[in-house]
mmCIF file of C-alpha atoms in Angstrom:
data_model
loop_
_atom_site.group_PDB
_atom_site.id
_atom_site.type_symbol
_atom_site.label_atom_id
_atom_site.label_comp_id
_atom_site.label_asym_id
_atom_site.label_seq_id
_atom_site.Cartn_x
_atom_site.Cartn_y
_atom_site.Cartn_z
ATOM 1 C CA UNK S 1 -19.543 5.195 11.172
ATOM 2 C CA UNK S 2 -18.555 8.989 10.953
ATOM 3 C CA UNK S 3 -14.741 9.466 11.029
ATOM 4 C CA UNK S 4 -13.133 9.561 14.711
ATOM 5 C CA UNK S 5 -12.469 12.854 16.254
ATOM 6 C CA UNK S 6 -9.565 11.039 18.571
ATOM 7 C CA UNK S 7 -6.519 12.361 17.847
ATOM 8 C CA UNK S 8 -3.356 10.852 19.821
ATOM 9 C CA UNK S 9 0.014 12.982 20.344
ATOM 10 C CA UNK S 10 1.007 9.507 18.818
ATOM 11 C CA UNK S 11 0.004 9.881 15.386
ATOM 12 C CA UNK S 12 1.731 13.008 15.220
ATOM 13 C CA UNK S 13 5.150 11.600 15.444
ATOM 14 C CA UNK S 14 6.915 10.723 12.006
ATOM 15 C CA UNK S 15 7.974 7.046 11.696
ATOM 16 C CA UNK S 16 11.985 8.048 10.261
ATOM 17 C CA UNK S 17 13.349 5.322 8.250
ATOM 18 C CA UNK S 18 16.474 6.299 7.751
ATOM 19 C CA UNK S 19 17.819 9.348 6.056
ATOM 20 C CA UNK S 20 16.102 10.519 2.201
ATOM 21 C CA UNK S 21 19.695 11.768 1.171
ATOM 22 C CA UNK S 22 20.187 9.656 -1.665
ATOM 23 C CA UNK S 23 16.581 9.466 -3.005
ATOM 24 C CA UNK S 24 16.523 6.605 -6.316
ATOM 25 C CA UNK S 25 13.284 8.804 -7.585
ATOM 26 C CA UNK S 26 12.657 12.011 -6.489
ATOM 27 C CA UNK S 27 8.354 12.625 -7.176
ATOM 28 C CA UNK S 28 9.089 13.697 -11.178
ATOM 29 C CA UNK S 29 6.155 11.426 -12.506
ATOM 30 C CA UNK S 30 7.151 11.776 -16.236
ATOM 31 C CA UNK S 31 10.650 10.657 -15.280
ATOM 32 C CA UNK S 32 9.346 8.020 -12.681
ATOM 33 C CA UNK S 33 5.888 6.235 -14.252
ATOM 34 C CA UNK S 34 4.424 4.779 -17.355
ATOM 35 C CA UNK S 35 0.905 5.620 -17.706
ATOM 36 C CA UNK S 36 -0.305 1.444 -18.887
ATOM 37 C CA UNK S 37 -3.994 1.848 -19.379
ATOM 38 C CA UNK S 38 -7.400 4.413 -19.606
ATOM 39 C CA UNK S 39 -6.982 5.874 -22.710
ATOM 40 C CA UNK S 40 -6.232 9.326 -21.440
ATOM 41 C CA UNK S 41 -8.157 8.862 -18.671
ATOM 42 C CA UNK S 42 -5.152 9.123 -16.183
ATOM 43 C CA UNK S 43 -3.049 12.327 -16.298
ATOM 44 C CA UNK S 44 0.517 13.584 -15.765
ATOM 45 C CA UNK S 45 0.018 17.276 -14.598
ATOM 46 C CA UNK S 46 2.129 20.619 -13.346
ATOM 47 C CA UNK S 47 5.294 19.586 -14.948
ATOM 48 C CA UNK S 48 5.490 15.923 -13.795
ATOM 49 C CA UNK S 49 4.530 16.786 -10.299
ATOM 50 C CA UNK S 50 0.709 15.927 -10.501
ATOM 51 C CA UNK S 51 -0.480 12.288 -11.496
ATOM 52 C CA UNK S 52 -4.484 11.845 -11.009
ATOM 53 C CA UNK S 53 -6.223 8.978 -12.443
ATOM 54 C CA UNK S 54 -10.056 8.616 -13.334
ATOM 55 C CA UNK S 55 -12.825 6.056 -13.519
ATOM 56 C CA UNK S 56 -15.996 6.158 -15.638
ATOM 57 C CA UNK S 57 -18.311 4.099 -16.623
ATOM 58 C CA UNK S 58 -16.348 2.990 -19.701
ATOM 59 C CA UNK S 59 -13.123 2.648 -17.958
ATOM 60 C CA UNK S 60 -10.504 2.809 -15.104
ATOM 61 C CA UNK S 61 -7.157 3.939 -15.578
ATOM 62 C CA UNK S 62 -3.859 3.022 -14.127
ATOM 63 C CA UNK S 63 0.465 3.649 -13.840
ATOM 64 C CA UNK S 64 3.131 1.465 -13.232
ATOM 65 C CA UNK S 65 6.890 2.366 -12.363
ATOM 66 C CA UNK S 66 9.519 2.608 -14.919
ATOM 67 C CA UNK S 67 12.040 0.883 -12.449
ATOM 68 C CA UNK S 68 11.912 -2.708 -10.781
ATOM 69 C CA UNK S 69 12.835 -2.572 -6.713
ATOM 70 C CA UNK S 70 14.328 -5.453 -5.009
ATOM 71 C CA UNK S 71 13.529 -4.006 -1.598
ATOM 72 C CA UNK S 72 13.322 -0.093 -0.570
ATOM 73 C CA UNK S 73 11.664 2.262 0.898
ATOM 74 C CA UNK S 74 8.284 3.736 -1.288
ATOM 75 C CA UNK S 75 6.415 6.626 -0.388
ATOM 76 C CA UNK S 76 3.321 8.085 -2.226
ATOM 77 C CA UNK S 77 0.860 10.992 -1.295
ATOM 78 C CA UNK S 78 -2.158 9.941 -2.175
ATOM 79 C CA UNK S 79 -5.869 12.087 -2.130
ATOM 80 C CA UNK S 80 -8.714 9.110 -2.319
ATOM 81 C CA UNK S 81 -12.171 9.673 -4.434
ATOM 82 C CA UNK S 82 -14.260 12.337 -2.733
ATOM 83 C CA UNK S 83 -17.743 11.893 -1.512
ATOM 84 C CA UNK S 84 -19.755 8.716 -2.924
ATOM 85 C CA UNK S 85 -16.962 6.753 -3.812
ATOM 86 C CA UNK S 86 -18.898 3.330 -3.458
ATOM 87 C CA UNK S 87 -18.104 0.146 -5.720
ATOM 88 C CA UNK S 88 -14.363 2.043 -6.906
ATOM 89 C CA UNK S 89 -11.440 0.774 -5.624
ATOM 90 C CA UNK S 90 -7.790 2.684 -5.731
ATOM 91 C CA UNK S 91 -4.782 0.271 -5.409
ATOM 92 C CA UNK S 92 -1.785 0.939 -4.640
ATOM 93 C CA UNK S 93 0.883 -1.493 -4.532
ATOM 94 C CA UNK S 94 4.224 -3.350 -5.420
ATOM 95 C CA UNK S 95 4.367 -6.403 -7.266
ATOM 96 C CA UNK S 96 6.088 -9.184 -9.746
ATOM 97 C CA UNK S 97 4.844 -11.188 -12.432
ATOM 98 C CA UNK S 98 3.929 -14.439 -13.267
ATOM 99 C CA UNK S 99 1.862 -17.347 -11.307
ATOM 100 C CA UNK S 100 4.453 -17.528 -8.124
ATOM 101 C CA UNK S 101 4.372 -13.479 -7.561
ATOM 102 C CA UNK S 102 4.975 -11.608 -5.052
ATOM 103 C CA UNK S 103 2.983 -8.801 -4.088
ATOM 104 C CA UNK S 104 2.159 -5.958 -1.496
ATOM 105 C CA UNK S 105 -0.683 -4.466 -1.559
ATOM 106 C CA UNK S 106 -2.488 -1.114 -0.589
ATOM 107 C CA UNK S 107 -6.305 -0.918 -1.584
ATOM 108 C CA UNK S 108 -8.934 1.699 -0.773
ATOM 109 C CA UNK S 109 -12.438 0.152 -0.946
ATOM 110 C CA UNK S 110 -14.769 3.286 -1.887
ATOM 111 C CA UNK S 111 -17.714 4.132 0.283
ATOM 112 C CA UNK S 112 -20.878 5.918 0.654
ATOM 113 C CA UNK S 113 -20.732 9.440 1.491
ATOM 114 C CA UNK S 114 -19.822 10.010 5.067
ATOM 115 C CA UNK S 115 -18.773 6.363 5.782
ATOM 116 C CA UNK S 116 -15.086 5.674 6.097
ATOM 117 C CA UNK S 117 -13.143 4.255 3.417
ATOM 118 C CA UNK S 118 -11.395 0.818 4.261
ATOM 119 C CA UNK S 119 -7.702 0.619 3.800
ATOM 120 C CA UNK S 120 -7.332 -2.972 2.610
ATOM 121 C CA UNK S 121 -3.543 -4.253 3.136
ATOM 122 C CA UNK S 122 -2.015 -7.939 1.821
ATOM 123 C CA UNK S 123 1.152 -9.513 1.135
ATOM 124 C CA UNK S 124 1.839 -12.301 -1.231
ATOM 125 C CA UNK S 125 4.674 -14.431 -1.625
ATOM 126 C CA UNK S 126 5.614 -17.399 -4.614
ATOM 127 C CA UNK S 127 2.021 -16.653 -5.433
ATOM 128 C CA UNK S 128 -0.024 -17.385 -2.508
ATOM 129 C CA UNK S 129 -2.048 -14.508 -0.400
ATOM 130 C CA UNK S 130 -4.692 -14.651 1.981
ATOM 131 C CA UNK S 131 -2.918 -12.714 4.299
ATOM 132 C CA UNK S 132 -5.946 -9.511 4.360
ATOM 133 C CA UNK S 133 -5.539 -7.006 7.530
ATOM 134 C CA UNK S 134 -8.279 -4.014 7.320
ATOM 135 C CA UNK S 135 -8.807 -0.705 8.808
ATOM 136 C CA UNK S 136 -10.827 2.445 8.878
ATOM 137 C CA UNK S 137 -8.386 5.562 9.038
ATOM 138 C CA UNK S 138 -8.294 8.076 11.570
ATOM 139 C CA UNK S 139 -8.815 10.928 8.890
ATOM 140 C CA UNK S 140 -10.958 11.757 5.678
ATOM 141 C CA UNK S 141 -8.221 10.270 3.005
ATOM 142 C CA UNK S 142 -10.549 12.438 0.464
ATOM 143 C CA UNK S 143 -9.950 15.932 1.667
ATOM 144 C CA UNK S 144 -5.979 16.487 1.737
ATOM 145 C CA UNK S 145 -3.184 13.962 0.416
ATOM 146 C CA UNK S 146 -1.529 11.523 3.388
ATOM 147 C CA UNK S 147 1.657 9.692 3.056
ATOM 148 C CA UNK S 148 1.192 6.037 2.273
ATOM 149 C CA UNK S 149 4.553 3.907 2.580
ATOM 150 C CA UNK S 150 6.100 0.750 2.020
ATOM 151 C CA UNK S 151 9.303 -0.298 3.717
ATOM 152 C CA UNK S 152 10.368 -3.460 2.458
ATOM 153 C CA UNK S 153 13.666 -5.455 3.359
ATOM 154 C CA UNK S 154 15.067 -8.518 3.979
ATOM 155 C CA UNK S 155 13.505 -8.958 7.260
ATOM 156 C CA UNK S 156 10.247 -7.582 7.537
ATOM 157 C CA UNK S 157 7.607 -5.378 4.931
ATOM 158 C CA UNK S 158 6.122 -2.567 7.147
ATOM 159 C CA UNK S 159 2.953 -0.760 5.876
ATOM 160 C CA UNK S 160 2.813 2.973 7.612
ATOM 161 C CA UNK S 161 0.516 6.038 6.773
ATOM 162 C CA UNK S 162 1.883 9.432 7.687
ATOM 163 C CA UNK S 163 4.964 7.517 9.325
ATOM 164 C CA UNK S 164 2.714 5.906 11.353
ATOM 165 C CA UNK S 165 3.552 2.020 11.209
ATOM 166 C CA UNK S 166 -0.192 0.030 10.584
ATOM 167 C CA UNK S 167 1.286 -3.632 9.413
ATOM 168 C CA UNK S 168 4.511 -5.522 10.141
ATOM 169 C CA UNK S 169 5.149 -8.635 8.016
ATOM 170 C CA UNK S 170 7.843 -10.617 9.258
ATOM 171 C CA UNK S 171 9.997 -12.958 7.196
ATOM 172 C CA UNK S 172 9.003 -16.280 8.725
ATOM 173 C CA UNK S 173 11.521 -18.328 6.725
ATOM 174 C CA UNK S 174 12.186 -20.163 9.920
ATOM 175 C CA UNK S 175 8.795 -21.844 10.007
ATOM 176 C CA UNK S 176 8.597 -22.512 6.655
ATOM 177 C CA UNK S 177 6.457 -19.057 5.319
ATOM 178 C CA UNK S 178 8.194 -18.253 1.799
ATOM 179 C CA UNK S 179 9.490 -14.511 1.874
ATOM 180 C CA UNK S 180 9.477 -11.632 -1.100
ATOM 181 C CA UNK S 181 12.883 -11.339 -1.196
ATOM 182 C CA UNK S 182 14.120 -12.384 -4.858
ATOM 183 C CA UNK S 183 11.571 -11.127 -7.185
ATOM 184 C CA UNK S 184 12.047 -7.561 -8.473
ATOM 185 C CA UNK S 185 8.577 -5.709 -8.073
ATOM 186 C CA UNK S 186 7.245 -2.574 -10.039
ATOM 187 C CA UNK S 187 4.725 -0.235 -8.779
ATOM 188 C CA UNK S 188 1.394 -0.394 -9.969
ATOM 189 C CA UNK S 189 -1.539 1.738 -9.819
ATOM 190 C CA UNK S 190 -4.498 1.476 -10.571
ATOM 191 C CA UNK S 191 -8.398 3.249 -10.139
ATOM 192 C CA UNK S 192 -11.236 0.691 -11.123
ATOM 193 C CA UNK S 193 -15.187 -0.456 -10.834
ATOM 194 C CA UNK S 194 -15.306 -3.235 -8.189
ATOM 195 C CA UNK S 195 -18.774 -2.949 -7.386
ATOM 196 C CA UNK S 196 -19.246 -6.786 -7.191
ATOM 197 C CA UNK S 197 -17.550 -6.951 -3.418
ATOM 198 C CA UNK S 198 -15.805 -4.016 -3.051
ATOM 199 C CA UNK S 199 -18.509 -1.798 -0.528
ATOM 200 C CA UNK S 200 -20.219 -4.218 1.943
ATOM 201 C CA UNK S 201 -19.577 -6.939 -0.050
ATOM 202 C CA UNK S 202 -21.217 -5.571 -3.578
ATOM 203 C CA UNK S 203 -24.057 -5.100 -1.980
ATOM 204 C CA UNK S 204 -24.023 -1.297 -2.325
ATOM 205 C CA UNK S 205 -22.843 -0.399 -6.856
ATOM 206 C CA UNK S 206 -21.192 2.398 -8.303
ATOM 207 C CA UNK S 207 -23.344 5.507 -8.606
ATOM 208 C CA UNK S 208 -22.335 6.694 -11.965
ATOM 209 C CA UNK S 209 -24.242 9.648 -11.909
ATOM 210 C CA UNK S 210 -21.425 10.952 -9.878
ATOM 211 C CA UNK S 211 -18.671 9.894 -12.642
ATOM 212 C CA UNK S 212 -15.825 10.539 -13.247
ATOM 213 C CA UNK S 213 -14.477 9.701 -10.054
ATOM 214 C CA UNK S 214 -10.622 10.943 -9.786
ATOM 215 C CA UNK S 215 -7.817 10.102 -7.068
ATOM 216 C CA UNK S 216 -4.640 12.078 -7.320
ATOM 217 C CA UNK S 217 -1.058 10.908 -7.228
ATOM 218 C CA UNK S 218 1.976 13.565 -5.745
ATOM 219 C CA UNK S 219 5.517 13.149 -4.221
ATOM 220 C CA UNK S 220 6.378 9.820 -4.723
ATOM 221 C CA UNK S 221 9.753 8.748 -3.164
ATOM 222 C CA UNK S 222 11.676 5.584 -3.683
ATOM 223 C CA UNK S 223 14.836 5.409 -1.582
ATOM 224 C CA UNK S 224 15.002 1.843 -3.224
ATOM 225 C CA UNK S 225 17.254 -0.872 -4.793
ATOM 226 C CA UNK S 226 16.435 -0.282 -8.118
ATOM 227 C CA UNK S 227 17.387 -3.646 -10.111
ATOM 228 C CA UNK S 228 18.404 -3.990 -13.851
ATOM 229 C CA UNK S 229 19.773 -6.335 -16.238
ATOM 230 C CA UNK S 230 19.875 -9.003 -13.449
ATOM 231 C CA UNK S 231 21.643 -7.085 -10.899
ATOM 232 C CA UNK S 232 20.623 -4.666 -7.980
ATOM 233 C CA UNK S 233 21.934 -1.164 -7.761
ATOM 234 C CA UNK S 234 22.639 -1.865 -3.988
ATOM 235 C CA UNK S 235 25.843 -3.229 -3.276
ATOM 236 C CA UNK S 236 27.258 -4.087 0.077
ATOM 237 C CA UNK S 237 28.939 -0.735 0.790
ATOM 238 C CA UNK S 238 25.540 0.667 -0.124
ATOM 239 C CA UNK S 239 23.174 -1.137 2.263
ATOM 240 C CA UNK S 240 25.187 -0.384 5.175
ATOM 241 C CA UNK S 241 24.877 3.093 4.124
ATOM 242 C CA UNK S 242 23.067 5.783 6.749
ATOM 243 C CA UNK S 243 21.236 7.391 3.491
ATOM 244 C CA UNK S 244 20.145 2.797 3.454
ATOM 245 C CA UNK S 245 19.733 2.481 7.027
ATOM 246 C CA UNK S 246 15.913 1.562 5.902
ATOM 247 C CA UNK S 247 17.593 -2.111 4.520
ATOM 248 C CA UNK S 248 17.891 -3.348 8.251
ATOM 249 C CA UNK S 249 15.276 -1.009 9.624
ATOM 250 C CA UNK S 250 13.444 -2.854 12.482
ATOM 251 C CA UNK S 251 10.531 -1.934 14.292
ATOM 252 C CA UNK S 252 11.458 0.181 17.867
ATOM 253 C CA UNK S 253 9.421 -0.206 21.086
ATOM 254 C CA UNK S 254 7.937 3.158 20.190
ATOM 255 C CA UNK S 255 7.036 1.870 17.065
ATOM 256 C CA UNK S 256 5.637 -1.021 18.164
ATOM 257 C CA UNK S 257 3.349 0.792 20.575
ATOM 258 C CA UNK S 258 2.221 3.094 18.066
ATOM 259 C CA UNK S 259 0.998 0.173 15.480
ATOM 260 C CA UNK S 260 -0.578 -1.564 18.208
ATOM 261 C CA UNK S 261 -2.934 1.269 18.799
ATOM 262 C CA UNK S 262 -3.569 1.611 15.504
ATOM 263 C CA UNK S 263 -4.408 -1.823 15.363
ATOM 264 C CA UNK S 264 -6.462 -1.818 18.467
ATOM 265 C CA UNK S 265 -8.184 1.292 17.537
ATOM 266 C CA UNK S 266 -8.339 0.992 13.435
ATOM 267 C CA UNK S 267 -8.397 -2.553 12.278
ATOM 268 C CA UNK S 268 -11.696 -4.173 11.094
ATOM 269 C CA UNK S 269 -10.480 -7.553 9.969
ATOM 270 C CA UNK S 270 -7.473 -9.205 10.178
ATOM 271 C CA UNK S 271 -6.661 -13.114 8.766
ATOM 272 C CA UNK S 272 -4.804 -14.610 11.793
ATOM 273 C CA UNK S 273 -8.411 -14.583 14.203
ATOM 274 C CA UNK S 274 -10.838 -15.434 11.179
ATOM 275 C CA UNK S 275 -11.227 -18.668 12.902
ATOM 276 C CA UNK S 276 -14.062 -19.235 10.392
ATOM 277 C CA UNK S 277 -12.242 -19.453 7.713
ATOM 278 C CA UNK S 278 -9.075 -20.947 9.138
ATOM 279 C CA UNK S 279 -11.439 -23.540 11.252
ATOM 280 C CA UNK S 280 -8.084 -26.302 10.735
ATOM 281 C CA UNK S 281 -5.950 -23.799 11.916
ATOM 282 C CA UNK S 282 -4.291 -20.299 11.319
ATOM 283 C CA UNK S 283 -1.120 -19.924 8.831
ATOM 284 C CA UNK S 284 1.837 -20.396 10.280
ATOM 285 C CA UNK S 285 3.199 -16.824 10.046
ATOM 286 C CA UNK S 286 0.564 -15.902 12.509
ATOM 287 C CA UNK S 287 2.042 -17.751 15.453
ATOM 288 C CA UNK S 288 4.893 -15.275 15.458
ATOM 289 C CA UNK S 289 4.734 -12.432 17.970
#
């Protein structure tokens, strides 16, 4: 599948959560990120405002935040591995530790040249996932960096690409569906070989004649409650804030529209009609609107 040439007026439009005046992190990745693994495989370049990470056939590389979030607002540009990019995979994503995590997740599955890569979203919470949604994106994520963002609060986790809404999560407390709402999650990182499943099901490897295969980090933003020593850095006062209007951010009509066409237009797979693998019935969350 060659990458649509449909453009809609709609995916123009920025998705504004709330104003960026009070910014937690402003994009400085020696002031923002760890570099955890790679041995010197993943860089911090042009004075902090650069981060790329690599993948041979020795090793992957990866980042993770210096700063825990109990719910926020994260945005990273992101520029995926050009051309044959098959068997890598670059995630992206928020999570806790331990065996009851909680997690949301970004993950480009690489691809031969000329096919599209496949955004790969999920959410877990108190350790269980499952919850996969896929699409193909309405641009070559190779050539220029896009805006990838997580808006997570108490009562939904939204998953947009150039402010254009792709995923809503609901909390379904109400039915039963545990939330992420009391773990503190770090940003990870991470560029790796998952050749075993991750293009057409491991069918198609890594070509490492065409190593090292690099993605590039810039602008990161995290208008975020950043938690320490037990206690979040948003108080009351705070959420209610207009610089925190993201913490009761909802969904509009417009909104809504433009992540059902996305999801009409762009989504490959998504867990709540896999009626094969939910034969005894879908998860609960997926009865909600």
């Amino acid at each position: 599948m060659a990458f649509s040439s449909k453009v809609s007026t709609s995916v123009v439009l920025l998705l504004v959560v709330g104003s960026l005046c009070l910014l937690v992190s402003a994009g400085n990745f020696y002031q923002d990120m760890d570099i955890t693994w790679g041995d010197g495989r993943a860089k911090i370049l042009n004075n902090g405002n650069l981060l790329t990470l690599s993948l041979d056939k020795t090793s992957g590389s990866g980042f993770q935040s210096k700063n825990q979030y109990l719910f926020g607002k994260i945005d990273m540009q992101l520029k995926l591995v050009p051309g044959n990019s098959a068997g890598t995979v670059t995630a992206y994503y928020l999570s806790s530790q331990g065996p009851t995590h909680d997690e949301i997740d970004f993950e480009f599955l690489g691809n031969l040249s000329g096919d599209p890569y496949i955004l790969h979203t999920n959410v877990f919470s108190q350790g269980k996932g499952n919850r996969e949604q896929q699409f193909y994106l309405w641009f070559d994520p190779t050539a220029d960096f896009h805006t990838y963002s997580i808006l997570w609060n108490p009562q939904s986790i939204i998953f947009s690409v150039d402010g254009t809404p792709i995923r809503e999560f609901k909390n379904a407390e109400s039915i039963g569906v545990p939330y992420p709402k009391n773990q503190p999650m770090r940003i990870y990182s991470s560029l790796w070989n998952a050749d075993d499943w991750a293009t057409r099901g491991g069918l198609v490897k890594t070509d490492w004649t065409k190593a090292p295969f690099t993605a590039s980090y810039r602008n990161f933003n995290a208008n975020a409650c950043v938690w320490s020593n037990g206690k979040s850095s948003c108080t009351s006062s705070s959420k209610s804030s207009g610089s925190n209007s993201w913490f009761s951010q909802q969904l509009d009509s417009t909104s809504q529209g433009r992540m059902k066409w996305v999801q009409k237009n762009y989504m490959i797979y998504n867990y709540c009609t896999d009626v094969k693998r939910f034969a005894q019935g879908f998860p609960q969350e997926c009865k909600m609107s």
